[in-house]
Every structure is written in C-alpha cells, then in structure tokens.
C-alpha cells in the first residue's frame, strides 16, 4: 500500500457534477438561481412577488426543496409557473445530482429562468454547489444584522444578498449599515437589495438586476 | 442529515479517483475536519461504515479523522483566540466583530491505496490479506 496525498475537498465529486450541469444549462439558455435562507425568512413570498412582477416577461420555473411539504410548490404553481417538488431524501441541502433530477422533471429547457428554493438552512446548502449560475441568499430583518458573523460561508458563496421584510424595521433592532459592512467584508462583490415582498418596496431594483442577468446568461 | 450527504460525496470522489489512478483497494481514508465544521464524528463514521459496503474499492477502508482547531480573529483588538473555548465574543476586549479564520473545513487529507500493478507483485500474500475482516 502506498500513501496518496490528496488535500482535496470532500465534495470534489459534487463540484465536478455542478460544473457540468452549469455548462449544460448555459447551452440550453436557462439561468438557474439558487435561493438560500433560514426557514421562514420569506423565500416563497419573495418568489411569489417576483413572479407576479416579471412572470409575463420572463418564463420562470420553480424547484421547491424546502422539506416541510409540497405546500410551497402548490402555492407557486397557482401563480401560473411550472413548479416541481424536489426529493431531498431528508437531506439538509440540495446537491448537483438532486438538482439535475429536479430540472429534468421540470423540463427546464422551456424556461429562461429557474429558481431553486433550497432547504431552509444557512449552513449546509452553502457547502454544496448545485450547478446554479447565481447564488442568492435572503436575510430577513427579524433575524438580525449579525447573521454574517454567524454564517460566514453563506455570505462568501452568494452573489446577492436580499434583505427582506424591511416593512418591519420599526419593530426590530436591525442596523442596515452594519449588516452591509459585515457582508461586504466577507464578500466585497456581493450585491445587496433591500426589499419588502409584502409592500413591494425595493423589488423593482432587484427585478432590474434579475432581468439583466437573464439576458446576459441566455 | 448532513453526515450522510457528505459521505455519499466522499465515496463518489474516492470511486472516481480509484478509477483514474487504477486503485484496486483503499485501506484507509484520512480526513481533516474542522472543529466547527458541523460534522459529528460518530454519525459520520456510522454513515461511512454503511456506505463503504456498497463500493467495492472502499470495502475495507478505515476512516481516520484528524481535527483542525478553530481560531477566530477579533477586529476590535486584532487578537486571535480559540473559537470553541470563547465563542463569538472576544475574550480579550469583549468585541462582537469577530471572524472565523479556520476550523470549518472538511478535507480529504490522504488515502492508503493499492494499485493494480502493486497487486500483481503482492499476489502471493493476497490470501493472507483477505483473511481478516471487520
Ligand atoms: N412583514 C412581512 N412579512 C413577510 C414578508 N415576506 C414574508 N413574510 C411572512 O413571513 C412568513 C414566512 O414566509 P415564507 O415566504 O413562507 O418563508 P420561507 O419559509 O422562507 O419560504 C410568512 O408569514 C410571510 O407572510 C415581508 O416582506 N414582510
Ligand atoms: Mg418556503
Ligand atoms: Zn478583541
């Protein structure tokens, strides 16, 4: 027996699957966006509002991976987009293999944009590349501005930070500047949007960014 | 469960490596796991022992875990301290503006492996090697 030094990430096989999937999505002109957040942060509501606003201009599909039930997939399908429930087998994250299966079930080629609502959890999903073209994380005002200190990996892996539920700011002690500073320190390139999916405030800027990304990708 | 997901990927990564490097048998796998990686060693070993049976190359691969200590840097006073002992608040100045420097990684450090040509040379003591089992 000989010793082979590897010093490789434990998820190297997933990284490779993800790379291949991303390439394939690009060739088929579909942008996959991986949406990550804590449970209850407001992912489904945020997606619903986005679909209502731009669903007539962009053909959107949804992969719902939150473990609770298939309630969310139904809620979103009612808005007229195609939605499938992914099977995570009780896992705390989606990996590239599971994402591929869900995409195939969705017939993703018919969509310009597919959102993956990842499992509600700020730790595990950040460790697994799903093959998405963009990673977006949602943080809600009630969760507090110190989340970047607690979950640094999530912030380094995300292209966009959405701070949602800003309509509740008067009730909570949330310092936008501090949160922004902390997030930028971990990831200087992170784009930050402040929104309320309830009142619609700030959604326009996010949707402008989103439309530009879809155009650029497809 | 997080451990199961990670083990599936570990097994896949090793299967692929075995194919590329003509490895016939892996004797042991050494992982370097950060103190705050969120991986629970016992659960991980259980999951591993279940999964390795499904991968011929890994059948008798023993899992060894080394711990990478976790350290945090403090923006307030510039000091470095042990994360597990003190948590998020700096023990030197009380600041909350602190950042993990290391300790959340999970890396395959090395493996002990037998390759195809090696096996030919060792053919004679093969019977002996297969005798012992867990
Ligand atoms: N005030 C307020 N409540 C919101 C907003 N977005 C979501 N919520 C509420 O937060 C709760 C969880 O939202 P949901 O979208 O299901 O979260 P998910 O678990 O991340 O998908 C629900 O009660 C929503 O009505 C918002 O922008 N403002
Ligand atoms: Mg939801
Ligand atoms: Zn300090």
Tab-separated table of C-alpha atoms and ligand atoms in Angstrom:
chain	number	residue	atom	x	y	z
A	1	UNK	CA	0.000	0.000	0.000
A	2	UNK	CA	1.138	3.495	-0.686
A	3	UNK	CA	0.013	6.805	0.757
A	4	UNK	CA	-1.557	9.184	-1.721
A	5	UNK	CA	-1.820	12.765	-0.542
A	6	UNK	CA	-4.983	14.418	-1.740
A	7	UNK	CA	-5.749	17.617	0.175
A	8	UNK	CA	-8.977	17.672	-1.786
A	9	UNK	CA	-12.370	18.956	-0.771
A	10	UNK	CA	-14.608	16.159	0.391
A	11	UNK	CA	-17.247	17.330	-2.042
A	12	UNK	CA	-14.943	17.305	-5.077
A	13	UNK	CA	-17.199	14.876	-6.967
A	14	UNK	CA	-20.137	17.214	-6.472
A	15	UNK	CA	-18.092	20.197	-7.645
A	16	UNK	CA	-17.461	18.367	-10.902
A	17	UNK	CA	-21.143	17.386	-11.350
A	18	UNK	CA	-22.085	21.012	-10.690
A	19	UNK	CA	-19.633	22.337	-13.243
A	20	UNK	CA	-21.011	20.032	-15.944
A	21	UNK	CA	-24.610	20.936	-15.080
A	22	UNK	CA	-23.876	24.677	-15.182
A	23	UNK	CA	-22.297	24.295	-18.611
A	24	UNK	CA	-25.319	22.362	-19.860
A	25	UNK	CA	-27.750	24.967	-18.510
A	26	UNK	CA	-25.814	27.669	-20.301
A	27	UNK	CA	-26.002	25.792	-23.594
A	28	UNK	CA	-29.740	25.388	-23.136
A	29	UNK	CA	-30.147	29.095	-22.326
A	30	UNK	CA	-31.589	28.614	-18.856
A	31	UNK	CA	-30.360	30.545	-15.847
A	32	UNK	CA	-30.616	28.611	-12.580
A	33	UNK	CA	-30.710	30.717	-9.419
A	34	UNK	CA	-30.120	29.006	-6.088
A	35	UNK	CA	-32.090	30.713	-3.339
A	36	UNK	CA	-30.919	30.081	0.211
A	37	UNK	CA	-32.236	31.277	3.573
A	38	UNK	CA	-33.370	30.227	7.028
A	39	UNK	CA	-36.834	28.709	7.343
A	40	UNK	CA	-39.442	31.447	7.481
A	41	UNK	CA	-37.099	34.112	6.109
A	42	UNK	CA	-39.585	34.760	3.323
A	43	UNK	CA	-38.272	32.806	0.313
A	44	UNK	CA	-41.635	31.664	-1.006
A	45	UNK	CA	-43.273	35.062	-0.540
A	46	UNK	CA	-40.333	36.755	-2.263
A	47	UNK	CA	-40.513	34.325	-5.185
A	48	UNK	CA	-44.267	34.813	-5.454
A	49	UNK	CA	-43.889	38.589	-5.657
A	50	UNK	CA	-41.084	38.309	-8.214
A	51	UNK	CA	-43.197	36.008	-10.396
A	52	UNK	CA	-46.165	38.373	-10.216
A	53	UNK	CA	-43.979	41.290	-11.277
A	54	UNK	CA	-41.881	39.794	-14.091
A	55	UNK	CA	-43.575	36.470	-14.871
A	56	UNK	CA	-45.132	37.866	-18.036
A	57	UNK	CA	-41.742	38.880	-19.438
A	58	UNK	CA	-39.530	36.027	-18.258
A	59	UNK	CA	-40.511	32.362	-18.469
A	60	UNK	CA	-39.919	31.094	-14.930
A	61	UNK	CA	-39.813	27.584	-13.447
A	62	UNK	CA	-39.552	26.668	-9.767
A	63	UNK	CA	-37.860	23.824	-7.916
A	64	UNK	CA	-39.087	23.641	-4.354
A	65	UNK	CA	-36.732	21.792	-1.999
A	66	UNK	CA	-37.864	23.006	1.395
A	67	UNK	CA	-38.539	19.844	3.367
A	68	UNK	CA	-41.800	20.767	5.081
A	69	UNK	CA	-44.255	19.604	2.447
A	70	UNK	CA	-45.299	20.281	-1.101
A	71	UNK	CA	-47.430	23.206	0.006
A	72	UNK	CA	-44.981	25.744	-1.338
A	73	UNK	CA	-44.787	24.175	-4.798
A	74	UNK	CA	-48.586	24.305	-4.966
A	75	UNK	CA	-48.698	27.911	-3.804
A	76	UNK	CA	-46.294	28.937	-6.551
A	77	UNK	CA	-47.907	26.790	-9.245
A	78	UNK	CA	-51.116	28.734	-8.628
A	79	UNK	CA	-49.337	31.801	-9.998
A	80	UNK	CA	-49.112	30.061	-13.340
A	81	UNK	CA	-45.479	28.979	-13.324
A	82	UNK	CA	-44.333	25.407	-13.583
A	83	UNK	CA	-43.191	24.112	-10.212
A	84	UNK	CA	-41.816	20.753	-9.075
A	85	UNK	CA	-41.098	19.396	-5.640
A	86	UNK	CA	-37.533	18.109	-5.332
A	87	UNK	CA	-36.760	14.975	-3.392
A	88	UNK	CA	-34.043	15.641	-0.890
A	89	UNK	CA	-34.470	12.296	0.905
A	90	UNK	CA	-34.384	14.117	4.217
A	91	UNK	CA	-31.062	15.734	3.374
A	92	UNK	CA	-30.247	19.194	4.684
A	93	UNK	CA	-29.163	20.561	1.316
A	94	UNK	CA	-29.517	20.091	-2.440
A	95	UNK	CA	-26.505	18.861	-4.389
A	96	UNK	CA	-25.888	18.944	-8.122
A	97	UNK	CA	-27.225	15.407	-8.683
A	98	UNK	CA	-30.543	16.102	-6.944
A	99	UNK	CA	-30.828	19.430	-8.742
A	100	UNK	CA	-30.300	17.750	-12.105
A	101	UNK	CA	-33.110	15.273	-11.407
A	102	UNK	CA	-35.497	18.062	-10.435
A	103	UNK	CA	-34.536	20.108	-13.504
A	104	UNK	CA	-35.251	17.150	-15.766
A	105	UNK	CA	-38.629	16.646	-14.132
A	106	UNK	CA	-39.365	20.306	-14.800
A	107	UNK	CA	-38.303	20.111	-18.469
A	108	UNK	CA	-36.187	23.105	-17.701
A	109	UNK	CA	-35.275	23.834	-21.331
A	110	UNK	CA	-38.641	25.557	-21.721
A	111	UNK	CA	-37.707	28.196	-19.137
A	112	UNK	CA	-35.406	31.225	-19.278
A	113	UNK	CA	-35.050	31.197	-15.535
A	114	UNK	CA	-35.391	28.523	-12.863
A	115	UNK	CA	-35.405	29.303	-9.162
A	116	UNK	CA	-34.306	26.612	-6.758
A	117	UNK	CA	-35.769	27.278	-3.300
A	118	UNK	CA	-33.124	25.405	-1.347
A	119	UNK	CA	-33.674	23.712	2.002
A	120	UNK	CA	-34.220	26.292	4.763
A	121	UNK	CA	-30.844	26.314	6.488
A	122	UNK	CA	-27.855	28.657	6.355
A	123	UNK	CA	-25.080	26.124	6.864
A	124	UNK	CA	-25.296	23.027	4.670
A	125	UNK	CA	-26.611	24.462	1.383
A	126	UNK	CA	-23.604	26.796	1.259
A	127	UNK	CA	-21.238	23.832	1.143
A	128	UNK	CA	-22.748	22.208	-1.925
A	129	UNK	CA	-22.568	23.688	-5.402
A	130	UNK	CA	-25.925	22.985	-7.058
A	131	UNK	CA	-24.803	23.966	-10.541
A	132	UNK	CA	-26.635	27.287	-10.300
A	133	UNK	CA	-25.431	30.248	-12.336
A	134	UNK	CA	-26.129	32.649	-9.470
A	135	UNK	CA	-26.478	32.207	-5.721
A	136	UNK	CA	-28.858	34.444	-3.846
A	137	UNK	CA	-29.371	34.472	-0.117
A	138	UNK	CA	-32.248	36.018	1.754
A	139	UNK	CA	-31.945	37.501	5.184
A	140	UNK	CA	-34.999	38.950	6.877
A	141	UNK	CA	-34.978	41.911	9.227
A	142	UNK	CA	-36.338	39.918	12.215
A	143	UNK	CA	-33.312	37.565	12.005
A	144	UNK	CA	-30.875	40.331	12.932
A	145	UNK	CA	-27.896	42.114	11.384
A	146	UNK	CA	-25.302	39.797	12.947
A	147	UNK	CA	-26.032	36.838	10.645
A	148	UNK	CA	-22.847	37.453	8.595
A	149	UNK	CA	-20.829	36.859	11.748
A	150	UNK	CA	-22.637	33.590	12.440
A	151	UNK	CA	-22.751	32.111	8.948
A	152	UNK	CA	-19.738	33.488	7.074
A	153	UNK	CA	-19.598	30.765	4.393
A	154	UNK	CA	-23.097	31.543	3.131
A	155	UNK	CA	-22.117	35.171	2.563
A	156	UNK	CA	-18.907	34.320	0.735
A	157	UNK	CA	-20.759	31.967	-1.622
A	158	UNK	CA	-23.602	34.340	-2.512
A	159	UNK	CA	-23.645	36.783	-5.418
A	160	UNK	CA	-26.618	38.611	-3.979
A	161	UNK	CA	-27.932	39.363	-0.516
A	162	UNK	CA	-31.615	40.206	-0.268
A	163	UNK	CA	-32.636	41.850	2.974
A	164	UNK	CA	-36.371	41.294	3.133
A	165	UNK	CA	-39.272	42.269	5.414
A	166	UNK	CA	-37.939	45.843	5.597
A	167	UNK	CA	-41.523	46.913	6.342
A	168	UNK	CA	-40.953	45.558	9.863
A	169	UNK	CA	-37.885	47.721	10.549
A	170	UNK	CA	-39.604	49.860	13.207
A	171	UNK	CA	-40.193	46.795	15.387
A	172	UNK	CA	-36.733	45.272	15.145
A	173	UNK	CA	-33.288	46.482	16.024
A	174	UNK	CA	-31.613	45.980	12.639
A	175	UNK	CA	-28.716	48.151	11.509
A	176	UNK	CA	-28.543	48.144	7.673
A	177	UNK	CA	-25.127	49.800	7.519
A	178	UNK	CA	-23.612	47.350	9.951
A	179	UNK	CA	-25.100	44.373	8.125
A	180	UNK	CA	-23.858	45.719	4.804
A	181	UNK	CA	-20.373	46.296	6.175
A	182	UNK	CA	-20.194	42.798	7.595
A	183	UNK	CA	-21.422	41.192	4.385
A	184	UNK	CA	-19.053	43.263	2.193
A	185	UNK	CA	-16.143	42.382	4.400
A	186	UNK	CA	-16.740	38.681	3.711
A	187	UNK	CA	-17.539	39.241	0.067
A	188	UNK	CA	-16.645	42.608	-1.469
A	189	UNK	CA	-18.563	41.792	-4.679
A	190	UNK	CA	-21.873	40.944	-3.045
A	191	UNK	CA	-24.879	42.885	-4.396
A	192	UNK	CA	-27.348	43.958	-1.745
A	193	UNK	CA	-31.048	44.694	-2.246
A	194	UNK	CA	-33.395	45.832	0.490
A	195	UNK	CA	-36.984	44.776	-0.141
A	196	UNK	CA	-40.373	44.058	1.284
A	197	UNK	CA	-42.186	41.284	-0.544
A	198	UNK	CA	-45.311	42.416	1.267
A	199	UNK	CA	-45.416	46.104	0.265
A	200	UNK	CA	-43.307	45.694	-2.886
A	201	UNK	CA	-40.781	48.284	-1.745
A	202	UNK	CA	-37.362	47.816	-3.348
A	203	UNK	CA	-38.496	44.946	-5.583
A	204	UNK	CA	-38.025	46.970	-8.753
A	205	UNK	CA	-34.272	47.246	-8.335
A	206	UNK	CA	-33.924	43.537	-7.683
A	207	UNK	CA	-36.062	42.739	-10.717
A	208	UNK	CA	-33.964	45.048	-12.884
A	209	UNK	CA	-30.858	43.175	-11.796
A	210	UNK	CA	-32.602	39.853	-12.397
A	211	UNK	CA	-33.717	40.744	-15.936
A	212	UNK	CA	-30.197	41.852	-16.795
A	213	UNK	CA	-28.768	38.568	-15.519
A	214	UNK	CA	-31.223	36.511	-17.555
A	215	UNK	CA	-30.409	38.491	-20.708
A	216	UNK	CA	-26.714	38.096	-20.110
A	217	UNK	CA	-26.995	34.353	-19.494
A	218	UNK	CA	-29.324	33.298	-22.338
B	1	UNK	CA	-28.863	14.514	7.807
B	2	UNK	CA	-25.701	16.337	6.881
B	3	UNK	CA	-23.249	13.499	7.531
B	4	UNK	CA	-24.982	11.141	5.104
B	5	UNK	CA	-24.839	13.679	2.292
B	6	UNK	CA	-21.166	14.320	2.849
B	7	UNK	CA	-20.366	10.607	2.982
B	8	UNK	CA	-22.111	9.989	-0.339
B	9	UNK	CA	-19.866	12.600	-1.917
B	10	UNK	CA	-16.770	11.293	-0.233
B	11	UNK	CA	-17.485	7.806	-1.584
B	12	UNK	CA	-18.098	9.169	-5.077
B	13	UNK	CA	-14.935	11.265	-5.018
B	14	UNK	CA	-12.884	8.211	-3.987
B	15	UNK	CA	-14.530	5.918	-6.558
B	16	UNK	CA	-13.571	8.343	-9.280
B	17	UNK	CA	-10.032	8.678	-8.011
B	18	UNK	CA	-9.696	4.891	-7.876
B	19	UNK	CA	-10.728	4.642	-11.498
B	20	UNK	CA	-8.320	7.338	-12.628
B	21	UNK	CA	-5.339	6.000	-10.724
B	22	UNK	CA	-6.076	2.275	-11.165
B	23	UNK	CA	-6.558	1.777	-7.458
B	24	UNK	CA	-7.926	-1.649	-6.574
B	25	UNK	CA	-8.290	-1.263	-2.846
B	26	UNK	CA	-8.278	1.579	-0.353
B	27	UNK	CA	-7.010	0.656	3.091
B	28	UNK	CA	-7.730	3.874	4.887
B	29	UNK	CA	-9.001	7.396	4.351
B	30	UNK	CA	-7.778	10.265	6.483
B	31	UNK	CA	-9.994	13.334	6.753
B	32	UNK	CA	-9.096	16.683	8.242
B	33	UNK	CA	-12.214	18.040	9.848
B	34	UNK	CA	-12.573	21.493	11.387
B	35	UNK	CA	-13.752	21.711	14.982
B	36	UNK	CA	-16.707	23.829	13.930
B	37	UNK	CA	-17.406	22.198	10.553
B	38	UNK	CA	-20.689	20.894	11.892
B	39	UNK	CA	-19.662	17.297	11.205
B	40	UNK	CA	-20.395	14.952	14.064
B	41	UNK	CA	-17.646	12.330	14.060
B	42	UNK	CA	-19.705	9.408	15.383
B	43	UNK	CA	-22.545	9.943	12.937
B	44	UNK	CA	-20.024	10.299	10.168
B	45	UNK	CA	-18.295	7.021	10.961
B	46	UNK	CA	-21.665	5.232	11.169
B	47	UNK	CA	-22.674	6.608	7.799
B	48	UNK	CA	-19.296	5.654	6.359
B	49	UNK	CA	-19.472	2.087	7.618
B	50	UNK	CA	-22.843	1.739	5.965
B	51	UNK	CA	-21.788	3.222	2.643
B	52	UNK	CA	-18.412	1.659	2.106
B	53	UNK	CA	-20.060	-1.769	1.732
B	54	UNK	CA	-21.726	-0.527	-1.433
B	55	UNK	CA	-18.422	0.455	-3.051
B	56	UNK	CA	-16.091	-2.499	-3.733
B	57	UNK	CA	-12.908	-0.403	-3.667
B	58	UNK	CA	-13.845	1.008	-0.263
B	59	UNK	CA	-14.973	-2.214	1.373
B	60	UNK	CA	-12.222	-2.328	3.947
B	61	UNK	CA	-11.295	1.327	4.048
B	62	UNK	CA	-10.961	2.514	7.594
B	63	UNK	CA	-11.931	6.109	8.259
B	64	UNK	CA	-9.486	8.237	10.239
B	65	UNK	CA	-10.426	11.710	11.373
B	66	UNK	CA	-7.992	14.450	12.291
B	67	UNK	CA	-9.235	17.633	13.880
B	68	UNK	CA	-8.340	21.087	12.636
B	69	UNK	CA	-8.551	23.525	15.558
B	70	UNK	CA	-10.829	26.531	15.120
B	71	UNK	CA	-9.469	30.052	15.579
B	72	UNK	CA	-11.257	33.370	15.482
B	73	UNK	CA	-9.842	36.782	14.669
B	74	UNK	CA	-11.076	39.854	16.518
B	75	UNK	CA	-11.482	43.137	14.661
B	76	UNK	CA	-11.735	45.053	17.918
B	77	UNK	CA	-8.241	44.363	19.232
B	78	UNK	CA	-6.610	42.308	16.489
B	79	UNK	CA	-6.128	39.230	18.640
B	80	UNK	CA	-6.597	35.588	17.695
B	81	UNK	CA	-8.340	33.199	20.072
B	82	UNK	CA	-9.721	29.648	20.317
B	83	UNK	CA	-13.242	29.590	18.902
B	84	UNK	CA	-14.584	26.596	20.785
B	85	UNK	CA	-13.470	27.954	24.157
B	86	UNK	CA	-14.719	31.518	23.773
B	87	UNK	CA	-17.307	31.540	21.006
B	88	UNK	CA	-18.227	34.705	19.154
B	89	UNK	CA	-17.290	37.305	21.756
B	90	UNK	CA	-13.608	38.228	22.053
B	91	UNK	CA	-12.210	37.202	25.459
B	92	UNK	CA	-9.602	39.977	25.246
B	93	UNK	CA	-11.741	43.034	24.589
B	94	UNK	CA	-15.384	41.940	24.537
B	95	UNK	CA	-15.945	42.845	20.873
B	96	UNK	CA	-18.556	41.001	18.804
B	97	UNK	CA	-16.886	41.886	15.495
B	98	UNK	CA	-15.073	38.593	15.211
B	99	UNK	CA	-14.403	36.245	12.282
B	100	UNK	CA	-13.589	32.597	11.959
B	101	UNK	CA	-10.077	32.171	10.496
B	102	UNK	CA	-10.067	28.384	10.262
B	103	UNK	CA	-11.955	25.415	11.617
B	104	UNK	CA	-14.928	24.836	9.308
B	105	UNK	CA	-13.136	22.823	6.638
B	106	UNK	CA	-13.595	19.214	5.688
B	107	UNK	CA	-10.762	17.924	3.539
B	108	UNK	CA	-9.627	14.508	2.345
B	109	UNK	CA	-6.049	14.619	3.517
B	110	UNK	CA	-4.712	11.309	2.234
B	111	UNK	CA	-5.564	7.705	1.470
B	112	UNK	CA	-3.701	4.447	1.730
B	113	UNK	CA	-4.189	2.628	-1.529
B	114	UNK	CA	-3.174	-0.379	-3.534
B	115	UNK	CA	-2.848	-0.006	-7.289
B	116	UNK	CA	-3.257	-2.675	-9.969
B	117	UNK	CA	0.482	-3.222	-10.644
B	118	UNK	CA	1.181	-3.372	-6.926
B	119	UNK	CA	-1.378	-6.102	-6.601
B	120	UNK	CA	0.425	-8.300	-9.140
B	121	UNK	CA	3.640	-8.057	-7.174
B	122	UNK	CA	1.870	-8.832	-3.927
B	123	UNK	CA	-0.144	-11.704	-5.348
B	124	UNK	CA	1.490	-14.259	-3.034
B	125	UNK	CA	0.375	-12.726	0.259
B	126	UNK	CA	-3.079	-11.971	-1.070
B	127	UNK	CA	-4.769	-14.841	0.719
B	128	UNK	CA	-3.388	-13.642	3.989
B	129	UNK	CA	-4.651	-10.097	3.445
B	130	UNK	CA	-8.200	-11.178	2.742
B	131	UNK	CA	-8.384	-13.369	5.819
B	132	UNK	CA	-9.043	-10.655	8.376
B	133	UNK	CA	-12.366	-8.800	8.281
B	134	UNK	CA	-14.428	-6.499	10.470
C	1	LIG	N1	-43.994	41.753	7.052
C	1	LIG	C1	-43.530	40.916	6.122
C	1	LIG	N2	-43.765	39.592	6.230
C	1	LIG	C2	-43.281	38.757	5.269
C	1	LIG	C3	-42.537	39.252	4.157
C	1	LIG	N3	-42.183	38.192	3.400
C	1	LIG	C4	-42.692	37.093	4.006
C	1	LIG	N4	-43.352	37.426	5.130
C	1	LIG	C5	-44.022	36.492	6.064
C	1	LIG	O1	-43.045	35.610	6.643
C	1	LIG	C6	-43.584	34.306	6.835
C	1	LIG	C7	-42.702	33.259	6.147
C	1	LIG	O2	-42.674	33.486	4.763
C	1	LIG	P1	-42.323	32.361	3.683
C	1	LIG	O3	-42.259	33.056	2.372
C	1	LIG	O4	-43.244	31.211	3.791
C	1	LIG	O5	-40.868	31.920	4.172
C	1	LIG	P2	-39.925	30.695	3.665
C	1	LIG	O6	-40.024	29.633	4.697
C	1	LIG	O7	-38.555	31.268	3.620
C	1	LIG	O8	-40.418	30.276	2.317
C	1	LIG	C8	-44.999	34.352	6.273
C	1	LIG	O9	-45.889	34.544	7.337
C	1	LIG	C9	-44.996	35.575	5.366
C	1	LIG	O10	-46.243	36.165	5.251
C	1	LIG	C10	-42.309	40.682	4.085
C	1	LIG	O11	-41.667	41.204	3.155
C	1	LIG	N5	-42.834	41.449	5.090
C	2	LIG	MG1	-40.890	28.385	1.594
C	3	LIG	ZN1	-10.760	41.686	20.857
